[in-house]
Structure formats: C-alpha cells, structure tokens
Amino acid sequence: MALHRLSFRLRQTVTHVRSLHTSGCGQQQEALAVESEPEPFSVFRTRENDPACQSENQIGQYYNLPSAHIRTLFPHGLPRRYQQQVKTFNEASMMVRQPALEVIDYLKKTDISKPPVRYLFYGLKGSGKTMSLCHTVHFCYTQGWLVLHIPDAHVWVKNCKELLPSSFNSSRFDQPLQATEWLRNFRTTNEPFLSKIKTKQRYVWTKRESTEEGSSLAELVDQGISRVKSSSDVVGAVMKELKLQSGQPESDFRLAVAVDGVNALWGKSTIKKEDKSAVDPEELTLVYNLRKLMKNDWTGGAIITTLSQTGSLYTSRSEYLPQELLGETGFDNMDPFIPVSVPNYSEKEFESCYLYYMDRHWLQHPQSQTEEGKKEIIFLSNRNPSMLDRVCASL
C-alpha cells in the first residue's frame, strides 16, 4: 500500500515538471505545461512535439503530429499502412529514433552558403527508412523550409498510365498524370512561398501560352495543373527556379529536397515504348529533371533521401547497402553523401511500440498481452517495425 501511494505521488510530480531551459523550446514546453491540464504519466509518449526540440532523451517515445501538418505537409508522403493506422488510432504519432535525430542535428548546423549535403537513409526492408525521412521532413517544415518532397520515386519509373512524347525534347517522354498530381501536392505543402518567389526567366509552353519573367511561382504551378500536357515541363521549370534561387541573398527560404527511393533514378524501368522496348529512366522528363536536382551544384538547402527495396526493380531482396541498390552509376552521382543506417527496433523501441499498441487497444488477443505472447511477437517480427505492424494487425 505504501509503495502504491509513493508511485501515485511520483506520477503527480512528473506531470507537473517544467523545463529549466531558457531556449525557445523550453519556453514552449513551459507554456504548454501552464495551459494544458496534467496528463497521466506514460513511458512511451513524449510531450515534446516539436522535432527541433527533441533529443536523445526522447528516443523510443512517440510524439503527436498536428492534423494540420498531416494535411499540408503529407498530402501524399506517408506510407499506406501508416495512413491506415492514423485513421484507426485517430491520431498521428511518430516514434523518435536516432537516425532521424542524427540528420536533424546535421540540418541545424547547415551552412546555407555551401552546396547542399546529401543524406542517405539505408537499412533492411521495413526498418523505418521512410518514417525517418518523414520525421526529418517534419523538422524542415516546422523550421520554415520549403519542402520539395518526392514520396516514392519508383512510381515514376513503373506502371505509367499515360506516356507522351515530350513537346520540348523529342528524345524524352512526359508523364502528365504523375506530374499534375505532384504539382497539386507541392502547392498544398508550400502555398505560403509560391506567391513570394518570382521566376527568373520566361517559359514558352505553346504558341499562345507562356509564363513571363517575374511571374510568381504560384502562376507557374497553376499552369502545369490547368494545362496537363505541359505539366512535366512545368515540374522541371519549378525545380530549376528553386535551384537557381535557393541560397541567394534576395531569397528568404531554405530548400529541403526529400526523395524516398532515390535508387529508382538510376535503376531500370518497366515502362515500354510503342515498339515494346524499355524506356530508360533518363528518357523520362520527370526523372531527368530530378537527377539534375540531386547534383550539389546549388546552395541554400539539403538533400535527404532513402534507399528502397520495395519498389526496386530487378534487384535481390537481400540487397540493401548503398552500393548494391544505387549501382555504380547512381553511387557515383550521389557521392559524396552521408550514409545513415536505420536498424530494426532496439529493445527499448520495441517495448515502447508494444506499450503504444496496448494503449490503443490494438492487441486484442489475451495471449498477446502476456509475457510469453510478447516473446512470441519478438520472435515472429525480429523487432522489424514493418513486420511488427503486420504481426500485431492480426492480434
């Protein structure tokens, strides 16, 4: 009974702790502590929902993403199973992990006068590379960066519903549907920037239509959305303008280029030409322009990427290292880069995930809530985040 009273008093003490830091993060925490009512103590959650203020103290804990951020920042960037989980749990919670914190720490020290550093998340299939990328992108968004996000580069080199010869270059092919969808999502994420950024040159689309020099980037994006035929070239123009203006004295934005599955840019394609021969990724207008953006010949931002086995075509399932998935050409184009390994869950991270699923009543089977059941889940999933999600979905 005495132990129970002590535990209860400790819980009350923990919920009223305030940060002693004088930084903006500390002041924000203190304001939240004053405004909000104390919540029950929980070892798998953190109240620090600002990625810029998270540290190693929060590793293995979940933080909540505001619904407004989900709608604007990730209209198309979250994994499908995670989107289902958000709907099921009625909240968007993301685990704080070391790989994302490492890159965020690098980004805080970025010198915008220098060429962008390329970061590459890699790891076994299902280890959480995409979620680490999303966590890092969320940091960039909260810090006021302009985010150019390619949620799955493999989509651009396979299953193309409509392929048209490029009106700008006869040796390339346009993908108007993919380009239009990407432009819509880009506009949703970066709407505050688009009216402020002005084009540096004139773009001619047809004999009658053009975008004049000095037009807003919003007009350029709207051109691609309303005139689907020119959408692929508009994507290239947007990337070119951002590349030219990022890091310049008159520009007031930092550019975060985030590409999930960057190895697709130097892999193989399943798209066929009329003569049934395969289309090389470089022949695709979207891929051609994105490749140019991967070069670090500009300033004022960072390039954050992941490797993906899921959509990687004609590669062994066991391959996951950069030199294996990028190939010689891709590796040479990305070099130099900072590789960031994303491992399976540690014991602490697994325990946190297990407790989170218990809290959300996701584990319904009585056996799954026992110590023996937990050991069986560890055995079946090997603490792989994706496999753990699939195993627990049936419990």
XYZ file of C-alpha atoms in Angstrom:
395
model
C 0.000 0.000 0.000
C 2.868 2.359 0.867
C 4.533 1.556 -2.465
C 1.292 2.307 -4.309
C 0.982 5.720 -2.590
C 4.603 6.532 -3.500
C 4.018 5.584 -7.150
C 0.906 7.774 -7.277
C 2.753 10.747 -5.773
C 5.600 10.277 -8.263
C 3.125 10.345 -11.131
C 1.699 13.634 -9.897
C 5.197 15.045 -9.605
C 6.185 14.001 -13.135
C 3.144 15.581 -14.761
C 3.997 18.961 -13.243
C 7.675 19.050 -14.262
C 8.702 22.158 -16.194
C 11.752 22.639 -18.363
C 14.505 24.761 -16.856
C 15.965 25.694 -20.252
C 15.692 29.277 -21.429
C 15.596 28.347 -25.121
C 12.532 28.735 -27.321
C 11.836 25.020 -26.950
C 11.947 25.291 -23.170
C 9.629 28.302 -23.139
C 7.198 26.456 -25.385
C 7.197 23.466 -23.041
C 6.547 25.732 -20.050
C 3.664 27.457 -21.822
C 2.120 24.103 -22.661
C 2.526 22.968 -19.057
C 0.690 26.048 -17.828
C -2.103 25.960 -20.394
C -2.866 22.247 -20.519
C -4.091 20.044 -17.738
C -1.706 17.387 -16.409
C -1.859 14.143 -18.355
C -1.213 10.655 -16.993
C 2.452 9.679 -16.942
C 3.446 7.460 -19.875
C 6.849 5.995 -20.690
C 6.170 5.586 -24.420
C 4.968 9.145 -25.146
C 6.703 12.492 -25.065
C 5.095 15.903 -24.755
C 7.835 17.400 -26.909
C 6.015 17.562 -30.247
C 8.461 19.979 -31.866
C 11.136 17.982 -33.777
C 13.624 20.841 -33.297
C 13.484 20.371 -29.512
C 13.698 16.593 -29.436
C 16.884 14.937 -28.235
C 18.266 11.550 -27.231
C 16.110 11.786 -24.103
C 13.041 11.157 -26.284
C 14.438 8.198 -28.271
C 11.864 5.403 -28.363
C 8.985 7.705 -27.421
C 6.073 8.740 -29.622
C 5.200 12.336 -30.393
C 1.996 13.617 -31.968
C 1.857 15.386 -35.322
C -0.851 18.067 -35.565
C -3.595 17.170 -38.015
C -2.955 20.451 -39.868
C 0.626 19.359 -40.545
C -0.556 15.998 -41.845
C -2.927 17.684 -44.314
C -0.416 20.210 -45.654
C 2.976 18.523 -45.334
C 1.983 14.938 -46.101
C -0.894 15.010 -48.598
C 0.893 12.148 -50.371
C 4.065 11.301 -48.439
C 3.110 8.843 -45.691
C 3.296 5.042 -46.106
C -0.069 3.437 -46.864
C -0.116 1.245 -43.725
C 0.775 4.239 -41.553
C -2.122 6.204 -43.059
C -4.442 3.322 -42.128
C -3.003 3.331 -38.622
C -3.656 7.073 -38.280
C -7.311 6.546 -39.189
C -7.646 3.559 -36.862
C -5.959 5.180 -33.844
C -7.478 8.600 -34.566
C -4.079 10.235 -34.074
C -0.792 10.606 -35.947
C 2.026 9.527 -33.656
C 5.606 9.031 -34.776
C 8.419 7.424 -32.844
C 11.551 9.493 -32.177
C 14.506 7.444 -33.420
C 18.249 8.008 -33.546
C 18.691 8.073 -37.386
C 16.253 10.979 -37.800
C 17.731 12.836 -34.799
C 21.189 12.457 -36.325
C 20.161 14.078 -39.612
C 18.127 16.769 -37.824
C 21.214 17.647 -35.798
C 23.211 17.988 -39.039
C 20.493 20.177 -40.565
C 20.560 22.534 -37.575
C 24.229 23.197 -38.361
C 23.734 23.589 -42.123
C 25.743 26.371 -43.750
C 23.395 27.690 -46.444
C 26.265 29.412 -48.250
C 27.748 25.997 -49.112
C 26.496 23.302 -51.542
C 23.829 21.029 -50.035
C 24.904 17.921 -48.171
C 23.288 14.682 -49.349
C 21.949 12.387 -46.619
C 21.027 8.785 -47.379
C 18.897 6.609 -45.067
C 19.524 2.909 -45.711
C 18.660 -0.335 -43.958
C 16.801 -3.610 -44.161
C 13.351 -3.711 -45.700
C 10.732 -2.406 -43.260
C 13.259 -0.952 -40.796
C 11.653 2.518 -40.861
C 13.601 4.478 -43.501
C 10.519 6.262 -44.861
C 9.328 7.216 -41.374
C 12.802 8.565 -40.537
C 12.603 10.639 -43.719
C 9.128 11.905 -42.760
C 10.356 12.826 -39.265
C 13.230 14.804 -40.802
C 10.929 16.478 -43.329
C 8.587 17.440 -40.476
C 11.531 19.185 -38.800
C 12.259 21.138 -42.008
C 8.596 22.126 -42.315
C 8.360 23.389 -38.723
C 11.547 25.418 -39.254
C 10.093 27.213 -42.262
C 11.947 25.368 -45.019
C 10.445 24.996 -48.477
C 9.899 21.245 -48.872
C 10.219 19.555 -52.256
C 9.079 16.016 -51.465
C 9.106 13.021 -53.814
C 7.280 10.362 -51.734
C 8.134 7.402 -53.983
C 10.470 7.851 -56.946
C 9.749 4.290 -58.097
C 6.221 5.341 -59.092
C 7.779 7.470 -61.825
C 9.553 4.511 -63.474
C 6.778 1.919 -63.451
C 3.041 1.498 -64.046
C 2.745 4.704 -66.070
C -0.878 5.139 -67.192
C -0.111 7.766 -69.817
C 3.187 8.337 -71.620
C 3.510 11.117 -74.194
C 6.430 12.279 -76.356
C 7.922 15.448 -74.889
C 6.991 18.623 -76.741
C 10.231 20.225 -75.504
C 12.686 17.422 -76.315
C 11.794 14.685 -78.785
C 14.179 12.212 -77.125
C 12.271 12.297 -73.818
C 8.822 11.260 -72.596
C 6.317 13.133 -70.429
C 4.132 11.648 -67.672
C 1.362 14.256 -67.386
C -0.784 12.474 -64.786
C 2.072 11.913 -62.323
C 3.356 15.449 -62.914
C -0.050 17.049 -62.305
C -0.597 15.074 -59.097
C 2.848 16.055 -57.810
C 2.249 19.748 -58.605
C -1.045 19.727 -56.675
C 0.619 18.261 -53.615
C 3.604 20.593 -53.925
C 1.205 23.552 -53.978
C -0.606 22.269 -50.878
C 2.646 21.964 -48.917
C 4.322 25.202 -49.979
C 1.471 27.615 -50.714
C 2.864 30.460 -48.494
C 6.096 30.524 -50.529
C 4.656 30.355 -54.043
C 3.308 33.904 -54.241
C 6.593 35.377 -52.952
C 9.018 33.600 -55.295
C 9.263 35.167 -58.773
C 10.521 33.408 -61.890
C 13.914 34.443 -63.249
C 13.149 33.724 -66.902
C 10.374 33.380 -69.460
C 8.894 29.960 -70.238
C 7.071 29.242 -73.501
C 4.607 26.329 -73.433
C 2.749 26.697 -76.732
C 2.485 29.310 -79.475
C -0.165 31.084 -77.417
C 0.773 30.294 -73.825
C 3.815 31.359 -71.835
C 4.871 32.305 -68.305
C 6.609 35.668 -68.272
C 9.738 36.505 -66.323
C 8.797 37.913 -62.913
C 5.645 35.803 -62.604
C 5.005 34.153 -59.256
C 5.834 30.508 -58.770
C 2.131 30.030 -57.990
C 1.279 31.035 -61.580
C 3.883 28.592 -62.887
C 2.450 25.735 -60.801
C -1.127 26.619 -61.824
C -0.028 26.473 -65.476
C 1.032 22.841 -65.020
C -2.148 21.899 -63.179
C -4.546 23.557 -65.626
C -2.623 22.528 -68.771
C -1.888 18.866 -68.185
C 0.047 18.475 -71.430
C 2.792 20.835 -70.198
C 2.804 19.603 -66.577
C 6.043 17.572 -66.866
C 7.931 20.568 -68.245
C 6.429 22.772 -65.514
C 7.816 20.397 -62.868
C 11.242 20.830 -64.475
C 10.810 24.618 -64.503
C 9.809 24.656 -60.805
C 12.871 22.595 -59.869
C 15.089 24.841 -61.980
C 13.761 28.049 -60.395
C 14.154 26.727 -56.846
C 17.658 25.527 -57.620
C 18.615 28.937 -59.048
C 17.134 30.999 -56.234
C 17.860 28.879 -53.161
C 20.664 30.353 -51.081
C 20.698 33.670 -52.924
C 20.837 36.904 -50.863
C 17.393 38.037 -52.063
C 15.769 34.676 -51.272
C 14.295 34.076 -47.821
C 13.849 30.305 -47.946
C 15.855 27.144 -47.391
C 15.193 24.248 -49.745
C 14.752 20.694 -48.445
C 14.780 18.151 -51.275
C 13.405 14.864 -49.911
C 13.335 11.777 -52.150
C 12.067 8.386 -50.992
C 13.548 5.565 -53.076
C 16.276 7.621 -54.750
C 17.816 4.465 -56.242
C 14.944 4.433 -58.765
C 16.613 7.329 -60.595
C 19.469 5.073 -61.715
C 17.672 1.741 -61.827
C 15.538 0.134 -64.512
C 12.052 0.924 -65.766
C 9.056 -1.254 -66.591
C 7.611 1.401 -68.899
C 7.514 0.372 -72.567
C 7.675 2.399 -75.763
C 5.400 1.762 -78.734
C 7.958 -0.702 -80.147
C 7.832 -2.610 -76.792
C 11.393 -1.649 -75.887
C 12.033 -0.441 -72.325
C 12.191 3.251 -71.530
C 15.423 4.264 -69.805
C 14.708 6.358 -66.661
C 16.848 9.174 -68.077
C 14.428 9.421 -71.013
C 11.617 10.400 -68.635
C 11.291 14.172 -68.220
C 10.458 13.919 -64.508
C 13.427 11.661 -63.715
C 15.773 13.709 -65.911
C 14.962 16.915 -64.010
C 15.056 15.249 -60.589
C 18.502 13.835 -61.370
C 19.733 17.379 -62.026
C 18.346 18.466 -58.644
C 20.331 15.666 -56.951
C 23.571 17.361 -58.017
C 25.020 19.544 -55.272
C 25.797 22.430 -57.625
C 23.464 24.827 -55.793
C 23.306 26.329 -52.299
C 20.856 27.059 -49.504
C 19.453 23.695 -48.540
C 19.872 19.962 -48.113
C 19.137 16.730 -49.995
C 17.584 14.000 -47.839
C 16.994 10.603 -49.442
C 16.264 6.963 -48.720
C 17.037 3.696 -50.452
C 14.118 1.366 -51.074
C 13.970 -2.336 -51.851
C 10.168 -2.335 -52.032
C 9.903 -0.727 -55.432
C 13.414 -1.522 -56.625
C 13.176 -3.384 -59.904
C 15.257 -6.430 -60.805
C 17.320 -6.461 -57.606
C 17.745 -9.155 -54.967
C 15.570 -8.838 -51.864
C 18.634 -9.282 -49.666
C 20.373 -6.203 -51.077
C 20.093 -3.038 -49.013
C 23.509 -1.344 -48.943
C 24.024 1.891 -50.941
C 26.485 0.385 -53.427
C 24.101 -2.525 -54.055
C 20.895 -0.556 -54.673
C 22.362 2.568 -56.264
C 24.621 0.673 -58.642
C 27.868 2.101 -59.939
C 26.263 4.983 -61.858
C 23.938 6.010 -59.036
C 26.674 5.749 -56.418
C 28.995 7.963 -58.491
C 26.218 10.535 -58.967
C 25.332 10.634 -55.261
C 28.905 10.622 -53.996
C 29.802 12.272 -51.658
C 26.927 11.592 -49.272
C 26.418 10.865 -45.578
C 25.024 7.326 -45.096
C 22.675 6.953 -42.128
C 21.829 3.391 -41.107
C 18.261 2.681 -39.964
C 18.268 -0.546 -37.891
C 15.383 -2.632 -36.594
C 13.871 -1.597 -33.255
C 16.088 -1.799 -30.205
C 14.703 -3.486 -27.078
C 13.623 -0.088 -25.746
C 11.934 0.892 -29.037
C 10.138 -2.443 -29.289
C 8.862 -2.115 -25.715
C 7.630 1.403 -26.479
C 5.831 0.240 -29.627
C 4.313 -2.707 -27.772
C 3.011 -0.434 -24.999
C 1.658 2.015 -27.581
C -0.317 -0.765 -29.302
C -1.620 -1.858 -25.894
C -2.646 1.713 -25.098
C -4.503 1.994 -28.407
C -6.216 -1.384 -27.731
C -4.668 -2.713 -30.925
C -3.671 -6.011 -29.274
C -6.970 -7.743 -28.568
C -5.907 -11.380 -28.220
C -5.494 -12.229 -24.486
C -2.308 -14.213 -25.164
C -0.650 -11.206 -26.831
C -0.833 -9.313 -23.545
C 1.197 -11.895 -21.635
C 4.970 -12.131 -21.286
C 5.020 -15.324 -23.345
C 2.918 -13.675 -26.019
C 5.306 -10.732 -26.147
C 8.266 -13.095 -26.624
C 6.445 -14.790 -29.496
C 5.787 -11.420 -31.160
C 9.509 -10.604 -30.875
C 10.382 -13.962 -32.430
C 7.937 -13.544 -35.327
C 8.837 -9.939 -36.105
C 12.548 -9.910 -35.201
C 11.744 -6.368 -33.970
C 11.390 -5.198 -37.566
C 8.920 -2.240 -37.495
C 7.033 -3.217 -40.635
C 6.835 -6.896 -39.708
C 5.795 -5.984 -36.160
C 2.941 -3.916 -37.569
C 1.770 -6.824 -39.733
C 2.051 -9.404 -36.954
C 0.132 -7.243 -34.456
C -2.570 -6.408 -37.022
C -3.836 -9.987 -36.759
C -3.900 -9.983 -32.954
